[in-house]
Coordinates of C-alpha atoms and ligand atoms in Angstrom, one line a residue:
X1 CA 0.0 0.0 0.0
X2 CA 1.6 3.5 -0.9
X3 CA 2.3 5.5 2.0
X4 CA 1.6 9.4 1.3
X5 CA 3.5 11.9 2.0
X6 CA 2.0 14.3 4.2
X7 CA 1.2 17.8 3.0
X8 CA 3.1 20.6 5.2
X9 CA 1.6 23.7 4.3
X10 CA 4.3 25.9 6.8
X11 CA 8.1 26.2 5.4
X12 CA 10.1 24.1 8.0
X13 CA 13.6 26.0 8.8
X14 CA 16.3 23.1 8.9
X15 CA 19.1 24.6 11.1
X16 CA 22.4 23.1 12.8
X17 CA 22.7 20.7 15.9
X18 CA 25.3 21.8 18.4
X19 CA 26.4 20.7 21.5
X20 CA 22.4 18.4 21.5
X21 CA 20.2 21.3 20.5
X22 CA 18.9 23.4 18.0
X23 CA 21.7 26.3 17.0
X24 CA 20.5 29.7 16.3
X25 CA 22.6 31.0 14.1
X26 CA 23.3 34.9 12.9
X27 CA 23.7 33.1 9.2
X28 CA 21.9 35.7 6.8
X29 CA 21.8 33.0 3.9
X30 CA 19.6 30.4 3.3
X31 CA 18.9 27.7 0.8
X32 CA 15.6 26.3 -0.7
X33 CA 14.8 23.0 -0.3
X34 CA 11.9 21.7 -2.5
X35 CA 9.8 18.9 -2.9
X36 CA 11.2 17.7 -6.0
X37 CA 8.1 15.6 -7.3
X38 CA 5.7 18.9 -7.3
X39 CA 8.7 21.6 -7.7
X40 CA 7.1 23.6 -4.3
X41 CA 9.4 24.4 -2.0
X42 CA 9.0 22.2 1.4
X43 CA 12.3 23.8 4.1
X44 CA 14.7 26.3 4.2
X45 CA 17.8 25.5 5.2
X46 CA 20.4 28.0 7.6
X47 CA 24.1 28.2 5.4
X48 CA 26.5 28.3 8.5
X49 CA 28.5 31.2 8.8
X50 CA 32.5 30.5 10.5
X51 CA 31.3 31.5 13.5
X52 CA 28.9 28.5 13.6
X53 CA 31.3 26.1 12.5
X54 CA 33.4 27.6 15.2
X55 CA 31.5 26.6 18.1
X56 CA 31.0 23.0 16.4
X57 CA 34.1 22.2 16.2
X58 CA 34.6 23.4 20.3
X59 CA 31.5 21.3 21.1
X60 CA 32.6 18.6 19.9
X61 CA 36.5 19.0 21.2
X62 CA 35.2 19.3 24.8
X63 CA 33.3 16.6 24.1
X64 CA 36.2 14.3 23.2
X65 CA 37.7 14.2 26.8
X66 CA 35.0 12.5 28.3
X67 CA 33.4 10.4 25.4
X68 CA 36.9 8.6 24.7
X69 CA 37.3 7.7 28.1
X70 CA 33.7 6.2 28.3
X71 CA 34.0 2.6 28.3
X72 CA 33.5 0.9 25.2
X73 CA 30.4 -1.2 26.2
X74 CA 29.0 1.9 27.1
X75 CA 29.2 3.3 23.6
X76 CA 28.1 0.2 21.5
X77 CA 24.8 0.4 24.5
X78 CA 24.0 4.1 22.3
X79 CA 24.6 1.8 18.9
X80 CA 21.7 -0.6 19.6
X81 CA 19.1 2.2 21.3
X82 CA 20.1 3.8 18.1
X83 CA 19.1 0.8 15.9
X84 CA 15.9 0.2 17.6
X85 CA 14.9 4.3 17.3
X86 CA 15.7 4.0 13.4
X87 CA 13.1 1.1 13.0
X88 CA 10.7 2.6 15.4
X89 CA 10.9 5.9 13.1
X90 CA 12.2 4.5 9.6
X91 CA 8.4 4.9 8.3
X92 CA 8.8 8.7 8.9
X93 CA 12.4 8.8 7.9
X94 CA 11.6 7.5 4.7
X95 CA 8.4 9.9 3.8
X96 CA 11.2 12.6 4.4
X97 CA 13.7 11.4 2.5
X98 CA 11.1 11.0 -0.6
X99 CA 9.9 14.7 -0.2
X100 CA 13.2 16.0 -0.6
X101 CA 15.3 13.9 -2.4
X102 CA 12.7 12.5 -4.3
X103 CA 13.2 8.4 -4.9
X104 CA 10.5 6.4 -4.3
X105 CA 9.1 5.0 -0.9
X106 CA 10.4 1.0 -1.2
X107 CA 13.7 2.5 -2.1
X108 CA 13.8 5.1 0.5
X109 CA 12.8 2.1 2.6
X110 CA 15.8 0.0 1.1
X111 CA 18.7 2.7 1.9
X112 CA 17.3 3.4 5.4
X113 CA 17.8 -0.4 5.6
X114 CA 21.9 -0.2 4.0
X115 CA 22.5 2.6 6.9
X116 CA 21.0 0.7 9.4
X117 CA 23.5 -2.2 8.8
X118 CA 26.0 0.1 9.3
X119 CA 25.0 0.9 13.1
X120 CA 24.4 -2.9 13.5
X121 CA 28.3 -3.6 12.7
X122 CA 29.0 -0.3 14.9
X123 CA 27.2 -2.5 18.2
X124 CA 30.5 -4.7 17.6
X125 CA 32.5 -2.2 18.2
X126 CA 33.9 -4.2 21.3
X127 CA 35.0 -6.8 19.4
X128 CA 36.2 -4.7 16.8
X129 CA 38.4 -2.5 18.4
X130 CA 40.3 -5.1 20.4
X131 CA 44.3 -4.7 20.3
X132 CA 47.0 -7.2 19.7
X133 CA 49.5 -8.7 22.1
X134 CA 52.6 -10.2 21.9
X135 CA 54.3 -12.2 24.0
X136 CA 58.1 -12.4 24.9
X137 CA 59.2 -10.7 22.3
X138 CA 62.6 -10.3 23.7
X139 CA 63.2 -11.9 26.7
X140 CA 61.2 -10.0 28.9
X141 CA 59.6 -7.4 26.6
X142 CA 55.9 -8.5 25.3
X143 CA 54.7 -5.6 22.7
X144 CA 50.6 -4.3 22.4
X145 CA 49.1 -2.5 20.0
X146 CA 45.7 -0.4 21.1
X147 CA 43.5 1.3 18.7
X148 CA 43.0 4.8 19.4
X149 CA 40.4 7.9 18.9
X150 CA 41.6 10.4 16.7
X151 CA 39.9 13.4 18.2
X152 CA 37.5 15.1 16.1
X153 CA 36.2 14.2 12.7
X154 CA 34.1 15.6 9.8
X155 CA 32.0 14.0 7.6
X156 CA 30.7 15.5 4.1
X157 CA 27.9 13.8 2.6
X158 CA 26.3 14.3 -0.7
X159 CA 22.5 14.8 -1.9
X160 CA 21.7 11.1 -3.2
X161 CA 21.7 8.9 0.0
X162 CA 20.6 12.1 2.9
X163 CA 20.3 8.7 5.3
X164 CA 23.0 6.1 4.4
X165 CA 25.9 7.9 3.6
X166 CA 26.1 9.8 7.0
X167 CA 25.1 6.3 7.9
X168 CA 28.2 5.3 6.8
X169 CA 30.3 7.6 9.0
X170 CA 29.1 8.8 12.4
X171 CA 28.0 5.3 13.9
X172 CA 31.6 3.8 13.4
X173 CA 33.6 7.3 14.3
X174 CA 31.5 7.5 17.5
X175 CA 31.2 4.2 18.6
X176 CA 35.1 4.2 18.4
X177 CA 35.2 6.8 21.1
X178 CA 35.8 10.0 18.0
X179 CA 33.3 12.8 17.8
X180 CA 31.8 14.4 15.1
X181 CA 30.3 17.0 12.7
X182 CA 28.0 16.1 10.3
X183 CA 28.1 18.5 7.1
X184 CA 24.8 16.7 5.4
X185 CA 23.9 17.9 1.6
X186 CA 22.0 21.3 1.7
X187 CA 19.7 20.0 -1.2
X188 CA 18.0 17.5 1.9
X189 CA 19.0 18.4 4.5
X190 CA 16.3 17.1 7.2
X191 CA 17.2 13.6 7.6
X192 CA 20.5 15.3 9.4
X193 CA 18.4 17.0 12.4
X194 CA 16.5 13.3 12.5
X195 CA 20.1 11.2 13.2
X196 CA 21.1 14.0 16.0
X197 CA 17.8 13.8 17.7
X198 CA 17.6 10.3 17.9
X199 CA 21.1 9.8 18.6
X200 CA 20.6 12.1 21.8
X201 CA 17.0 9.8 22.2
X202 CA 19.9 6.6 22.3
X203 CA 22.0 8.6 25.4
X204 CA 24.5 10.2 23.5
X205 CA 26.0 13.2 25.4
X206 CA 25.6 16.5 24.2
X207 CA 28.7 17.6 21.6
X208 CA 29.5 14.2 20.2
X209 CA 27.5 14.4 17.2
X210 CA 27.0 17.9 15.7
X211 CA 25.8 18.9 12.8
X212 CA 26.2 21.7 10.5
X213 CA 23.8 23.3 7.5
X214 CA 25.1 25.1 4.4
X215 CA 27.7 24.7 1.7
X216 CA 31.4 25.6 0.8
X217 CA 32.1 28.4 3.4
X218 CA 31.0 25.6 6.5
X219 CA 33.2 23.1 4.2
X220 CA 36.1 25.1 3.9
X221 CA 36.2 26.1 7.3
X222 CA 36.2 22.6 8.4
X223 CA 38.9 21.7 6.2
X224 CA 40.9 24.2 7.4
X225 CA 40.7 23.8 11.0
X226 CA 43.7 22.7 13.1
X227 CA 41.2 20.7 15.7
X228 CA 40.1 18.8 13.3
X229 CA 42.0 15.2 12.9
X230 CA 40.1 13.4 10.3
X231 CA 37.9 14.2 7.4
X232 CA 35.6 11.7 5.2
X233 CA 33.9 13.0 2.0
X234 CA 30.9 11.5 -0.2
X235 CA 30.1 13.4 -2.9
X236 CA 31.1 14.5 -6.8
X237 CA 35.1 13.8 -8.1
X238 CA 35.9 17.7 -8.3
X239 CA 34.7 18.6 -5.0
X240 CA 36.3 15.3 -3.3
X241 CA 39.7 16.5 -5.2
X242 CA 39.5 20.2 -3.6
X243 CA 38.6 18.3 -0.5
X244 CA 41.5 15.6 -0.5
X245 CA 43.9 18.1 -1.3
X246 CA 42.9 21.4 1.4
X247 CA 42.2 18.6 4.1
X248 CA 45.7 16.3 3.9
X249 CA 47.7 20.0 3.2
X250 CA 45.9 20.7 6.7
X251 CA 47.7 17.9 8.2
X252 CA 44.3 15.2 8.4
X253 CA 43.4 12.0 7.8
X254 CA 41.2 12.4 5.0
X255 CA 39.1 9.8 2.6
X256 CA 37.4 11.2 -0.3
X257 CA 34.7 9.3 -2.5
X258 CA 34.4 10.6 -5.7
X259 CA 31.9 10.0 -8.7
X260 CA 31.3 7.4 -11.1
X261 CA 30.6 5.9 -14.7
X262 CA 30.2 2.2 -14.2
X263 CA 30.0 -0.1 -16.8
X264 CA 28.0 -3.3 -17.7
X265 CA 29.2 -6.0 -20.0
X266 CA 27.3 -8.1 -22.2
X267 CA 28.7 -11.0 -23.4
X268 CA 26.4 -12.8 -25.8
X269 CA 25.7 -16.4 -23.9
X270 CA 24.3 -13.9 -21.2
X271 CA 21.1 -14.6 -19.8
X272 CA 19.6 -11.5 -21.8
X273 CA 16.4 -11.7 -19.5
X274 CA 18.3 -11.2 -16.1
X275 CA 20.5 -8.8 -18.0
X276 CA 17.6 -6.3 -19.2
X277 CA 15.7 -6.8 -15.6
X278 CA 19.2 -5.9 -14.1
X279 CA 19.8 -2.8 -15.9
X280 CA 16.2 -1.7 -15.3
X281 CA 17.1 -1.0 -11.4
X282 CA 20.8 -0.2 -11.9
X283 CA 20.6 2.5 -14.7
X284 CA 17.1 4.0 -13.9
X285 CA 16.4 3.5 -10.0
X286 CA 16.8 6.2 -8.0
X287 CA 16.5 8.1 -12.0
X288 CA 20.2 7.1 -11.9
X289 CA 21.1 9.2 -8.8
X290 CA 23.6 6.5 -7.4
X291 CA 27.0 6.6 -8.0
X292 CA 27.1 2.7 -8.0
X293 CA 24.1 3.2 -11.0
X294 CA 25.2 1.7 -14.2
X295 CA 25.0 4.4 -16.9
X296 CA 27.2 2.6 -19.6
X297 CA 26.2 -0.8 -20.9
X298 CA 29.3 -2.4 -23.2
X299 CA 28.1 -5.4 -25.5
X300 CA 30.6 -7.8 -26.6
X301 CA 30.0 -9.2 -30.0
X302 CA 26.6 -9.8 -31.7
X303 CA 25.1 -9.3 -28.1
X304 CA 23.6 -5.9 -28.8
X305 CA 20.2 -6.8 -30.7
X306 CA 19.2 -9.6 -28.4
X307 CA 19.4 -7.1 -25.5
X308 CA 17.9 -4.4 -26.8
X309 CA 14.7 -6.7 -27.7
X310 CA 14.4 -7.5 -24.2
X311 CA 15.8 -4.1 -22.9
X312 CA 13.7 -1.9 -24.7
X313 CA 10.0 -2.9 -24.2
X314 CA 10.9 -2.6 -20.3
X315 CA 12.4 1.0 -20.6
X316 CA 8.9 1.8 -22.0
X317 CA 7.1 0.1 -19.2
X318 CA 8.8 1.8 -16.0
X319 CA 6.3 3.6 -14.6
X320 CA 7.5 6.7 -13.6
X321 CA 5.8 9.6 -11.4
X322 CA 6.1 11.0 -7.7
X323 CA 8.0 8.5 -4.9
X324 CA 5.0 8.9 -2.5
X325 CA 3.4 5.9 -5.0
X326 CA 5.4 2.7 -4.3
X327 CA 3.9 1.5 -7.6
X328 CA 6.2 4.0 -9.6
X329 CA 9.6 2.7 -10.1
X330 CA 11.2 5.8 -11.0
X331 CA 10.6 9.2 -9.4
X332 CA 12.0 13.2 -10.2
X333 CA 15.2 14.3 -10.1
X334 CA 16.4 16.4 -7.2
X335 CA 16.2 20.3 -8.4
X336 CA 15.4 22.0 -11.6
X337 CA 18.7 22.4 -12.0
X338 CA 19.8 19.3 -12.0
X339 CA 17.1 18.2 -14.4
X340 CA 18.0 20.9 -16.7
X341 CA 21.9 19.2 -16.4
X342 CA 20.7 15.8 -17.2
X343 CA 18.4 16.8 -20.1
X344 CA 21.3 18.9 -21.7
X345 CA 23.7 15.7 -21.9
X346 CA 20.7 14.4 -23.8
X347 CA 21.0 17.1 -26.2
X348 CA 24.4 16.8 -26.2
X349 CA 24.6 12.9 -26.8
X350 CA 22.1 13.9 -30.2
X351 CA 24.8 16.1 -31.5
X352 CA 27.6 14.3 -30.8
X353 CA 25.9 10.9 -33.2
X354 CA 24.6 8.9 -30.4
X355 CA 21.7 7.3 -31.6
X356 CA 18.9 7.8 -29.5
X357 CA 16.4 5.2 -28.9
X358 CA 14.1 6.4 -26.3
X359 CA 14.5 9.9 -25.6
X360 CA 13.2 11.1 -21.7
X361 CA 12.5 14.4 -22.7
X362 CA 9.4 13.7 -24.3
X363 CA 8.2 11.6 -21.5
X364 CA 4.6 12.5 -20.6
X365 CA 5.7 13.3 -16.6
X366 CA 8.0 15.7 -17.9
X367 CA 4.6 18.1 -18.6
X368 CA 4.1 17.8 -14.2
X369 CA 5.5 20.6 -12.1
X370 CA 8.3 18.1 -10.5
X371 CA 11.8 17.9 -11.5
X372 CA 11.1 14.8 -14.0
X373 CA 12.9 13.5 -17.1
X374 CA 11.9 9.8 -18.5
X375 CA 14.0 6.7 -18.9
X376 CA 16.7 7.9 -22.0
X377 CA 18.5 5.0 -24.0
X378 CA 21.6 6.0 -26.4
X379 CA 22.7 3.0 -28.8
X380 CA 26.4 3.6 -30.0
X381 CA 27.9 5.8 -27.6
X382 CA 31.8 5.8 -28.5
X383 CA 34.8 6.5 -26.0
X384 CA 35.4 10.1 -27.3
X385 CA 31.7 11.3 -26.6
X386 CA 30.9 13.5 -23.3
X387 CA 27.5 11.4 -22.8
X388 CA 30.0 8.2 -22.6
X389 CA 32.5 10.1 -21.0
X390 CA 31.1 11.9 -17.8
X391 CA 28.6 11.4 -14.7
X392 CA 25.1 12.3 -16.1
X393 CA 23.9 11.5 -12.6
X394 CA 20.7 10.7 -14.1
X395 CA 18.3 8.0 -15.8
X396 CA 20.8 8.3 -18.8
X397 CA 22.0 4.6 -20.2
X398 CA 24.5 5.0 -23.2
X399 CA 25.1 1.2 -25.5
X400 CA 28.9 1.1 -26.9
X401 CA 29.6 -2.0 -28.7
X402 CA 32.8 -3.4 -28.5
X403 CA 33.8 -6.7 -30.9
X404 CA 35.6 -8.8 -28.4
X405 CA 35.9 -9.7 -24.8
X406 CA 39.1 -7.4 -24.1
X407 CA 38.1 -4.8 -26.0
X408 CA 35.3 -4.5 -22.9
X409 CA 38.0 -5.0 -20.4
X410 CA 40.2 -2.4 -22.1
X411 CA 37.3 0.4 -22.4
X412 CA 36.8 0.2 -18.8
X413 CA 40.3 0.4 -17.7
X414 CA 40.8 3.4 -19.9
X415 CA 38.1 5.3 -18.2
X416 CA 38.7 8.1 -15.7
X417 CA 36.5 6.5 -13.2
X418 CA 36.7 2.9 -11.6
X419 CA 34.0 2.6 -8.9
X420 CA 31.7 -0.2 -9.7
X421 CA 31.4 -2.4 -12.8
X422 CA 29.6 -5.9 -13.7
X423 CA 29.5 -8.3 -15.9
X424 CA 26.1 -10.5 -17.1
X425 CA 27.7 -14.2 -18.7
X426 CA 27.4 -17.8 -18.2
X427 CA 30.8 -18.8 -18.8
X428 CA 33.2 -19.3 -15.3
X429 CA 36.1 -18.4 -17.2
X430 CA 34.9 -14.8 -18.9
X431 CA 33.6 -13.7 -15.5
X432 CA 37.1 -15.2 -13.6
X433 CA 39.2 -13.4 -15.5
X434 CA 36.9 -10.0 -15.8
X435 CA 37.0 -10.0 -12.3
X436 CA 40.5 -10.6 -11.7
X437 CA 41.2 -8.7 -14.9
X438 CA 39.1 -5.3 -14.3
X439 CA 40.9 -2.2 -12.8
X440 CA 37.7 -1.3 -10.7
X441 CA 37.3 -1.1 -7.2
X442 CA 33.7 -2.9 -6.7
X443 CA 32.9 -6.0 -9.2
X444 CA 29.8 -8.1 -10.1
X445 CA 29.1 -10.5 -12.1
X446 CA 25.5 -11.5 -12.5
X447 CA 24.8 -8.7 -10.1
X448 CA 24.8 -5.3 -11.6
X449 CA 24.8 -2.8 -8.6
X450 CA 27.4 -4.7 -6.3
X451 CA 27.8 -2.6 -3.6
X452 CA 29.2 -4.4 -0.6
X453 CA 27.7 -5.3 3.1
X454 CA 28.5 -3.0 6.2
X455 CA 31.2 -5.7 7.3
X456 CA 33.0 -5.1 3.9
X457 CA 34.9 -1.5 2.6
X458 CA 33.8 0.2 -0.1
X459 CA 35.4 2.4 -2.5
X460 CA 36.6 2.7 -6.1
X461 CA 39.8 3.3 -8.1
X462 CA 41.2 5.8 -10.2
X463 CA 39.0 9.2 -9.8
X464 CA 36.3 7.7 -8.1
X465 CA 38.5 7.5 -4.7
Ligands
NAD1 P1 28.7 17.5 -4.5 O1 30.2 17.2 -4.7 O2 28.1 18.6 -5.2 O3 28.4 17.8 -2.9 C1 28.9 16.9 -1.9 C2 29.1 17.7 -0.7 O4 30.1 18.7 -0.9 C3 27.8 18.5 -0.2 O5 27.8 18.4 1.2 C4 28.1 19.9 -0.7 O6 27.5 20.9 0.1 C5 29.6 20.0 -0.6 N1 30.2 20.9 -1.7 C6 29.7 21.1 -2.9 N2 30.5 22.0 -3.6 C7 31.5 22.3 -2.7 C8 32.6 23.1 -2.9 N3 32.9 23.8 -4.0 N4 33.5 23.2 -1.8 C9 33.2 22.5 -0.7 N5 32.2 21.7 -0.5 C10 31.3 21.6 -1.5 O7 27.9 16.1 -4.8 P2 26.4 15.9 -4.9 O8 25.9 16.5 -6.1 O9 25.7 16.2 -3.6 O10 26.3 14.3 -5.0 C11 26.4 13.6 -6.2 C12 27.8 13.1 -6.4 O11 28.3 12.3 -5.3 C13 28.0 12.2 -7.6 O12 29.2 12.6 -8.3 C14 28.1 10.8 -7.1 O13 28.7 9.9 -7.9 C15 28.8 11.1 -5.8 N6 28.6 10.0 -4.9 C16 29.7 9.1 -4.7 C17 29.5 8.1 -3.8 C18 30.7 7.1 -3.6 O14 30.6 6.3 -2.7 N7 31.7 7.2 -4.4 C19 28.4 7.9 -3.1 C20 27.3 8.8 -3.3 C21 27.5 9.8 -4.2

C-alpha cells in the first residue's frame, strides 16, 4: 500500500545541531529545499556562517575528553538504542527522505535499511576495536598494539543517499570513542536533524554528534581547521579532489569518495532476461542518482540486438511519477537544475551521433511541475563522446559496442572512473578473468549494482576514490 507523504503547508527551517540542540545561528543566507516531485518548496535550510562552524568544532572538542574515556560497552549500548529508534521511526524517515530527495518509498525504505547495517556492525565495536598482544618478544619485553580515537572528525555527505551515507560515518567514528560534525547535503537536509535527535534519544552526550547546514564556506572552514584530525567526504570527483587536497595539506586524515561511470558488460551467452531486468534497477532507479548506478552498458559481439529486444520494451514500461506511489519505479530528479543538467547531456549525446532510442525528454511526466525526465536510452555511444564520457547523474543509459571480450576490459580500464562495474555471462572463465582482470574497485558478475555489506569497505579506483 503506498504510504503518502504528508502535506506541510508551513516552510520548516532546517538549522544546525550543536552541543544536543537546536543552533541559532546569525547566518543571513539560506537555501531552498523543495519537494522535487511537485517543484514547491517544502524547508529552508540556515548556510553556516565560521562562527557557527566555530563553536561546532569546540563542542565537539570538549566533548572528546569524556566520550573517549567512556567505556567501550557503554558506547556500542548508544549503537543498539540507536538501531531500535531507526526502525521505530524509519516509516517517517523515509516519507522525508522522498519529499526532498525525491526516490521512491520502497527504495527510500531500502537505503534506510543499508545505513542501518551500518549501526548494526557499529554494536560490535567491542570486538572490533580489540588490540594485539605479543608475548616475549625479547626476553622479557611483550609488545601491544591499542587502537586509538583520533579526536574530532568531519564528515561530508552528498544529496543522493541524505540517510546512508552519514550512515556510513558517524555510527563507526563515534562508537570508536571519535566525535563528530556532520556537514549533510543542503539539497535535503532534514534527515541530518532526524540522526542528531535520535542519537541524543539513544544517550549520547551532548557535543559528540553535531551537525552543521550550508555549503562551501562551512566546508572550507572545516577543512581548514587545526582541531580537526580526520575528514571523510561522499560526494562529486571535483569537490572530493578540492577536499582531499585542502584537508591532507591541513595535516588530516582524510578519505574522499568521488563519482562514477560504471560499466556493464554483455557478453552474448548472457542470460539477456536477467541482464535487461538488471539494468532496469541499476541505470534508472533512484533516475540514476547512485554513483554505484550503471549508466554505460558495453556489448561484446553480436550481443547488442538480443538485449535491446528484451531491454527496450521494459524501458517503455517503467512507470514513472512521484515517490510517494510505491507502484512508480522511477521518481524526479532532485532540483530543476539538476534536471535541466541531465536533459542537456541528452542534447548533447544527439549532437555528438549517439543514436537515441528512447528519448526522456518527451516523456509525458516531464509536462508535471516536479523535477522529471523519463527513462533515456543511447545506442552507440563511442569513448570520445561526453555522454560516454562523464557522470550524467541521471536515468541516462548509453550502448557502446565493442567486438571482443578485451576490447570491454580495455574500455573500462581506460576510463577516468573505476567505482563499480559488472559483468552479465554464463561462462566461469569470462567472468574469472573480468574479475581478476578489471581495474575497478567494486565487481559483479551477474549482479549489476554490487555494492558491498556493512562488514565489507567500499570504494573505487582511479577518480572515483
Ligand atoms: P557534491 O560534490 O556537489 O556535494 C557533496 C558535498 O560537498 C555536499 O555536502 C556539498 O555541500 C559539498 N560541496 C559542494 N560543492 C562544494 C565546494 N565547492 N566546496 C566545498 N564543498 C562543496 O555532490 P552531490 O551532487 O551532492 O552528490 C552527487 C555526487 O556524489 C555524484 O558525483 C556521485 O557519484 C557522488 N557519490 C559518490 C559516492 C561514492 O561512494 N563514491 C556515493 C554517493 C554519491
Amino acid at each position: 500500500m503506498a504510504e503518502k507523504a504528508e502535506s506541510l503547508n508551513i516552510i520548516r527551517k532546517v538549522s544546525h545541531w550543536i552541543n544536543g540542540q537546536i543552533h541559532e545561528s546569525d547566518s543571513d543566507r539560506y537555501g531552498e529545499v523543495f519537494d522535487s516531485a511537485t517543484g514547491e518548496q517544502c524547508a529552508e535550510v540556515v548556510m553556516a556562517n565560521e562562527a557557527d562552524v566555530n563553536i561546532a568544532i569546540q563542542s565537539a572538542q570538549d566533548a572528546f575528553l569524556r566520550w573517549s574515556r567512556t567505556p567501550v560497552l557503554k558506547r556500542a549500548r548508544v549503537m543498539f538504542r540507536f538501531k531500535e529508534l531507526i526502525e521505530r521511526d524509519r516509516k517517517e524517515i523515509a516519507v522525508l527522505l522522498t519529499q526532498e530527495h525525491g526516490k521512491v518509498l520502497h527504495d527510500a525504505h531500502g537505503s534506510i535499511q543499508r545505513g542501518l547495517e551500518v549501526v548494526e556492525f557499529a554494536c560490535g565495536i567491542p570486538h572490533l576495536i580489540k588490540g594485539e598482544y605479543s608475548d616475549q618478544v625479547g626476553t622479557g619485553v611483550d609488545t601491544y598494539s591499542m587502537r586509538q580515537p583520533m579526536g574530532v572528525c568531519v564528515g561530508i555527505t552528498p544529496f543522493n543517499f541524505p540517510a546512508m551515507v552519514p550512515l556510513w560515518m558517524f555510527p563507526i567514528a563515534i562508537a570508536c570513542g571519535n566525535t563528530f560534525i556532520l556537514k549533510p547535503s543542503e539539497k535535503d537536509p532534514s534527515c541530518s536533524l532526524k540522526w542528531a535527535e535520535l542519537m541524543q534519544e539513544a544517550g549520547l552526550p551532548a557535543g559528540v554528534l553535531n551537525v552543521v547546514q550550508g555549503d562551501h564556506v562551512a566546508v572550507n572552514s572545516l577543512l581548514t581547521d587545526p582541531r580537526i584530525m580526520a575528514v571523510s567526504f561522499v560526494g562529486s570527483t571535483p569537490v572530493a579532489e578540492h577536499v582531499y587536497q585542502t584537508a591532507s595539506e591541513h595535516g588530516k586524515r582524510v578519505q574522499a569518495l568521488g563519482g562514477a561511470k560504471n560499466h556493464l558488460v554483455v557478453l552474448p551467452d548472457a542470460d539477456m532476461d536477467q541482464a535487461a531486468d538488471a539494468l532496469i534497477g541499476a541505470a534508472y532507479g533512484s533516475a540514476g542518482e547512485r554513483c554505484m548506478a550503471i549508466s554505460a552498458v558495453v556489448t561484446v559481439g553480436d550481443s547488442a540486438e538480443p538485449l535491446l529486444e528484451k531491454l527496450v520494451p521494459r524501458i517503455e514500461a517503467l512507470k514513472v511519477g512521484p515517490g510517494t506511489d510505491n507502484n512508480n519505479d522511477m521518481g524526479p530528479m532532485i532540483t530543476a537544475e539538476h534536471r535541466d543538467k541531465v536533459r542537456s547531456y541528452i542534447d548533447l549525446g544527439e549532437e555528438e551521433g549517439a543514436t537515441l532510442i528512447i528519448d526522456g525528454r518527451n516523456h509525458g511526466v516531464t509536462k508535471s511541475s516536479g523535477y522529471f525526465l523519463g527513462p533515456t536510452l543511447f545506442d552507440y555511444a563511442t569513448p570520445d563522446m561526453r555522454v560516454y564520457k562523464e557522470e550524467i547523474f541521471g536515468p541516462v543509459l548509453t550502448i557502446s559496442r565493442v567486438d571482443t571480450f578485451d576490447d570491454a576490459i580495455k574500455l573500462i580500464n581506460n576510463h577516468e572512473y573505476g567505482n563499480g562495474t559488472a559483468i552479465f555471462t554464463r561462462d566461469g572463465d569470462a567472468a574469472r578473468e573480468f574479475a581478476s582482470g578489471i581495474q575497478v574497485g567494486m565487481v559483479g558478475i551477474n549482479v549489476p549494482i554490487p555494492v558491498p555489506l556493512a562488514f565489507h569497505s567500499f570504494g573505487g579506483w582511479r577518480r572515483s576514490l
